[in-house]
XYZ file of C-alpha atoms in Angstrom:
323
model
C 4.512 -57.317 -94.001
C 1.068 -55.878 -93.463
C -1.708 -58.065 -92.052
C -5.197 -58.442 -93.551
C -8.067 -59.055 -91.113
C -11.646 -59.961 -92.066
C -14.789 -60.176 -89.965
C -18.450 -60.788 -90.807
C -21.007 -59.256 -88.431
C -23.422 -61.594 -86.647
C -26.959 -61.076 -85.351
C -25.466 -60.134 -81.961
C -23.618 -57.221 -83.603
C -26.774 -55.656 -85.075
C -27.040 -51.986 -84.076
C -23.768 -51.847 -82.149
C -21.064 -49.238 -82.760
C -18.507 -50.173 -85.363
C -15.501 -49.556 -83.080
C -16.891 -51.751 -80.280
C -17.669 -54.615 -82.652
C -14.230 -54.555 -84.231
C -12.419 -54.267 -80.890
C -14.223 -57.457 -79.836
C -13.654 -59.184 -83.178
C -9.934 -58.391 -83.175
C -8.848 -58.337 -79.505
C -5.179 -58.007 -80.461
C -5.937 -54.526 -81.796
C -6.767 -51.747 -79.314
C -9.723 -49.482 -80.040
C -7.374 -46.517 -80.388
C -5.293 -48.471 -82.919
C -8.406 -49.398 -84.922
C -9.510 -45.758 -84.883
C -6.139 -44.646 -86.246
C -6.291 -47.241 -89.026
C -9.834 -46.203 -89.957
C -8.762 -42.570 -90.150
C -5.876 -43.716 -92.361
C -8.312 -45.387 -94.787
C -7.338 -48.960 -93.928
C -10.872 -50.280 -93.242
C -13.570 -51.200 -95.739
C -17.169 -52.290 -95.127
C -18.738 -54.445 -97.814
C -15.979 -53.259 -100.140
C -16.499 -49.528 -99.514
C -14.179 -47.328 -97.401
C -15.300 -46.831 -93.785
C -14.662 -43.560 -91.973
C -16.975 -43.341 -88.936
C -16.143 -45.101 -85.672
C -19.717 -44.513 -84.465
C -21.415 -46.110 -87.482
C -24.004 -48.769 -86.607
C -23.253 -52.323 -87.675
C -25.727 -54.483 -89.601
C -25.900 -58.265 -89.599
C -23.868 -59.648 -92.488
C -21.582 -56.612 -92.849
C -18.123 -57.711 -93.956
C -15.188 -55.763 -92.568
C -11.706 -55.862 -94.084
C -8.843 -54.196 -92.209
C -5.273 -53.727 -93.382
C -2.846 -53.530 -90.455
C 0.532 -52.145 -91.571
C 3.698 -53.220 -89.851
C 4.487 -51.068 -86.803
C 6.531 -48.116 -87.992
C 10.033 -47.663 -86.741
C 10.530 -44.629 -84.569
C 12.264 -41.798 -86.379
C 13.373 -39.649 -83.431
C 17.037 -39.980 -82.529
C 17.970 -41.591 -79.183
C 19.431 -39.047 -76.761
C 21.257 -39.747 -73.532
C 18.877 -37.902 -71.223
C 18.703 -39.130 -67.645
C 15.298 -40.456 -66.612
C 13.873 -40.604 -63.103
C 12.529 -44.179 -63.177
C 9.916 -45.057 -60.545
C 9.291 -48.634 -61.752
C 10.574 -50.808 -64.581
C 10.325 -54.375 -65.861
C 10.467 -56.099 -69.263
C 7.034 -54.791 -70.303
C 6.834 -51.212 -69.108
C 8.348 -48.446 -67.074
C 6.923 -45.587 -65.017
C 8.938 -42.382 -65.036
C 8.742 -39.121 -63.118
C 8.612 -36.588 -65.960
C 10.105 -33.209 -65.068
C 8.221 -30.012 -65.838
C 9.530 -28.453 -69.038
C 10.037 -31.759 -70.879
C 7.875 -32.306 -73.964
C 6.562 -35.872 -74.253
C 7.036 -36.440 -77.991
C 8.681 -34.585 -80.894
C 6.605 -31.890 -82.578
C 7.184 -28.686 -84.477
C 9.653 -26.628 -82.471
C 10.501 -29.560 -80.199
C 12.300 -32.117 -82.341
C 14.829 -33.082 -79.681
C 15.189 -33.254 -75.927
C 11.798 -34.928 -75.579
C 10.769 -37.859 -73.434
C 10.634 -40.026 -76.569
C 14.276 -39.200 -77.368
C 15.238 -40.202 -73.839
C 13.157 -43.398 -73.982
C 14.737 -44.510 -77.253
C 18.147 -44.347 -75.600
C 16.962 -45.984 -72.370
C 14.926 -48.838 -73.911
C 16.756 -49.426 -77.174
C 15.177 -51.771 -79.716
C 12.503 -53.015 -77.305
C 10.509 -49.787 -77.410
C 7.037 -50.260 -78.841
C 6.485 -48.837 -82.323
C 2.739 -49.299 -82.397
C 2.149 -45.842 -80.965
C 3.310 -44.313 -84.256
C 6.490 -42.869 -85.700
C 6.669 -39.927 -83.317
C 5.180 -41.550 -80.208
C 6.702 -45.000 -79.650
C 5.567 -46.533 -76.382
C 3.504 -43.522 -75.303
C 0.227 -44.606 -73.685
C -0.864 -41.276 -72.200
C 0.763 -37.885 -71.841
C 1.361 -34.998 -69.503
C 1.495 -31.362 -70.562
C 4.981 -29.958 -71.100
C 4.931 -28.001 -67.832
C 3.171 -30.665 -65.752
C 5.521 -32.942 -63.830
C 4.915 -36.414 -62.476
C 4.251 -40.086 -63.106
C 3.813 -41.491 -66.630
C 3.704 -45.104 -67.783
C 5.417 -46.163 -71.020
C 5.016 -49.484 -72.847
C 8.177 -51.325 -73.887
C 6.558 -53.766 -76.321
C 3.486 -53.959 -78.537
C 1.544 -56.348 -76.291
C 1.923 -54.072 -73.279
C 1.068 -51.037 -75.403
C -2.210 -52.527 -76.612
C -3.220 -53.661 -73.125
C -2.320 -50.366 -71.436
C -4.026 -48.321 -74.156
C -7.226 -50.306 -73.642
C -6.909 -49.966 -69.871
C -6.556 -46.178 -70.015
C -9.323 -45.834 -72.606
C -11.945 -48.199 -71.226
C -11.161 -49.478 -67.718
C -10.923 -46.433 -65.453
C -11.885 -48.529 -62.400
C -8.483 -50.206 -62.457
C -6.425 -47.013 -62.785
C -5.579 -44.561 -60.028
C -4.314 -41.155 -61.178
C -4.001 -38.545 -58.451
C -2.628 -35.043 -58.997
C -1.565 -32.359 -56.550
C -2.754 -28.882 -57.584
C -2.407 -25.450 -56.002
C -5.461 -23.356 -56.858
C -6.653 -19.836 -56.198
C -9.358 -19.505 -53.552
C -11.125 -22.289 -51.664
C -13.441 -24.694 -53.526
C -16.999 -24.961 -52.218
C -17.813 -27.630 -51.321
C -14.338 -28.619 -50.160
C -14.699 -32.061 -51.781
C -16.728 -32.978 -54.809
C -16.970 -33.888 -58.491
C -16.621 -31.696 -61.540
C -18.425 -33.088 -64.561
C -18.692 -31.429 -67.941
C -17.773 -32.193 -71.539
C -14.409 -30.809 -72.612
C -13.770 -29.598 -76.140
C -12.223 -26.721 -78.053
C -13.220 -23.336 -76.708
C -15.573 -21.562 -79.139
C -13.894 -18.282 -78.163
C -10.274 -19.413 -78.516
C -9.487 -22.530 -80.552
C -6.083 -22.833 -78.889
C -7.746 -23.461 -75.519
C -9.991 -26.206 -74.169
C -13.206 -25.461 -72.296
C -16.288 -27.044 -70.746
C -18.802 -27.125 -73.596
C -22.490 -28.029 -73.595
C -23.270 -29.634 -76.927
C -19.907 -30.998 -78.061
C -16.603 -32.280 -76.714
C -16.013 -35.461 -74.721
C -17.365 -36.488 -71.352
C -15.009 -35.592 -68.504
C -15.180 -36.250 -64.767
C -12.760 -35.061 -62.084
C -12.969 -35.956 -58.391
C -11.375 -33.320 -56.154
C -10.556 -33.081 -52.456
C -9.272 -29.967 -50.688
C -6.280 -30.991 -48.600
C -5.538 -27.598 -47.050
C -6.346 -23.926 -47.506
C -4.977 -20.618 -46.255
C -6.656 -18.832 -43.369
C -7.281 -15.864 -45.659
C -8.817 -18.190 -48.313
C -6.511 -16.870 -51.050
C -5.255 -20.310 -52.133
C -5.752 -24.022 -51.530
C -3.964 -27.323 -51.982
C -6.226 -29.762 -53.839
C -5.950 -33.414 -54.819
C -7.587 -34.253 -58.146
C -8.313 -37.795 -59.315
C -9.146 -38.417 -62.956
C -12.100 -40.584 -63.929
C -11.471 -39.648 -67.569
C -8.403 -38.405 -69.389
C -9.105 -35.330 -71.506
C -6.698 -32.667 -72.726
C -5.982 -30.151 -69.931
C -8.801 -31.759 -67.912
C -7.811 -30.645 -64.405
C -6.818 -27.165 -65.549
C -10.098 -26.694 -67.430
C -12.344 -28.187 -64.754
C -10.821 -26.231 -61.854
C -11.018 -23.034 -63.870
C -14.644 -23.859 -64.713
C -15.626 -23.806 -61.022
C -13.734 -20.560 -60.448
C -10.524 -21.962 -58.923
C -7.895 -21.918 -61.648
C -4.453 -23.338 -60.982
C -1.932 -20.923 -59.524
C 0.381 -19.498 -62.223
C -1.393 -21.323 -65.071
C -0.279 -19.315 -68.155
C -3.272 -20.437 -70.254
C -6.245 -20.833 -67.926
C -5.125 -18.743 -64.961
C -7.060 -15.694 -63.939
C -5.523 -12.391 -62.895
C -4.917 -12.203 -59.161
C -3.773 -9.323 -56.964
C -0.378 -10.510 -55.782
C -0.070 -7.468 -53.528
C -2.127 -9.394 -50.982
C 0.982 -11.510 -50.350
C 4.289 -10.487 -48.770
C 7.187 -9.509 -51.073
C 8.964 -12.866 -50.778
C 5.821 -14.755 -51.785
C 5.206 -12.316 -54.638
C 8.710 -13.029 -55.986
C 8.166 -16.787 -55.838
C 4.808 -16.480 -57.589
C 6.265 -14.258 -60.314
C 9.119 -16.719 -60.910
C 6.848 -19.786 -61.076
C 5.911 -19.528 -64.761
C 3.898 -22.743 -65.163
C 0.736 -24.321 -63.788
C 1.087 -25.605 -60.217
C 0.215 -29.206 -61.061
C 1.988 -32.509 -60.385
C 0.943 -36.081 -61.235
C 1.801 -37.555 -57.854
C 0.221 -41.038 -57.911
C -0.165 -43.577 -60.713
C -1.510 -47.053 -60.074
C -2.772 -49.695 -62.504
C -3.050 -53.421 -63.149
C 0.024 -54.836 -64.863
C -1.055 -55.939 -68.371
C 0.816 -59.263 -68.204
C 1.011 -60.316 -64.546
C -2.263 -58.792 -63.325
C -0.364 -57.456 -60.308
C -1.318 -53.973 -59.133
C 1.517 -51.503 -59.694
C 1.467 -48.443 -57.446
C 3.929 -45.573 -57.923
C 4.374 -42.141 -56.381
C 6.371 -39.314 -57.932
C 8.055 -36.984 -55.399
C 6.839 -33.394 -55.566
C 9.506 -31.234 -57.285
C 11.456 -28.726 -55.223
C 10.091 -25.624 -56.940
C 6.496 -26.691 -56.347
C 7.276 -27.496 -52.710
C 8.803 -24.019 -52.357
C 5.662 -22.467 -53.851
C 3.451 -24.458 -51.478
C 5.580 -23.392 -48.511
C 5.444 -19.737 -49.560
C 1.651 -19.989 -49.696
C 1.607 -21.775 -46.322
C 0.134 -24.940 -47.827
C 1.608 -28.232 -46.602
C 0.929 -31.916 -47.111
């Protein structure tokens, strides 16, 4: 059965954003969940449909929210082996291989991480993430490998979603990236809103008057003597689509072999063996190496590290970049 929630705004709510007020009024519902329900037409304000998360609340406003039952996941369970880095009754952290799509979509209805999770977790998998994305809290691009956390029940899903959306101080996400050139300065921050590129709607870009705030901390771990390429560690302070790829490209150091944001490079500067490895590496050189966060139930800090895949290690070795 669906659940009906009602809340009347107080003097303390006057002028605050609608989404913040409702997230406080109904702590069992994550802000992302409330947003999805609003977009689905499930919220009314003073009897009229509400559509804007950023609307300002007035004292005395009456909010009515219909919360449907969590939908059962439609994707079919598939016996796909998972590389599990950590697991308990509430969640698991997996090392996603490059090439695996996170959730079913057009052209990728099977063989996804969700299909594998349904088989691994069975009936415990959270349905609150939606029909196609049960348990998914955050995602990695298809060709980005590394650590991902998945919720196994609704309580964990709500808590983790809030943690990733609002509490960046208690999350550690570190990526290993191989980039062209040498960043200057060697260590620093890249800050700039990320949104759809005005030149190509299929790509993301740093935009001035739109998009969402994004901040990436980077540290150059090693670079070649000829300055052709570097090994960089990137830590996310926000989680935007293609954030590392867009930000590194924005400062002129796109990821090696990135098929979307990469810039043309003269491979002839490398020996033939290195050229062959670069030509065969047909994805961005990016790996989510470290994932740490506070456990939503125990409060214990969970720290995981995903081993760097063999093909990326081979690429790093060919470019004379070592950890």
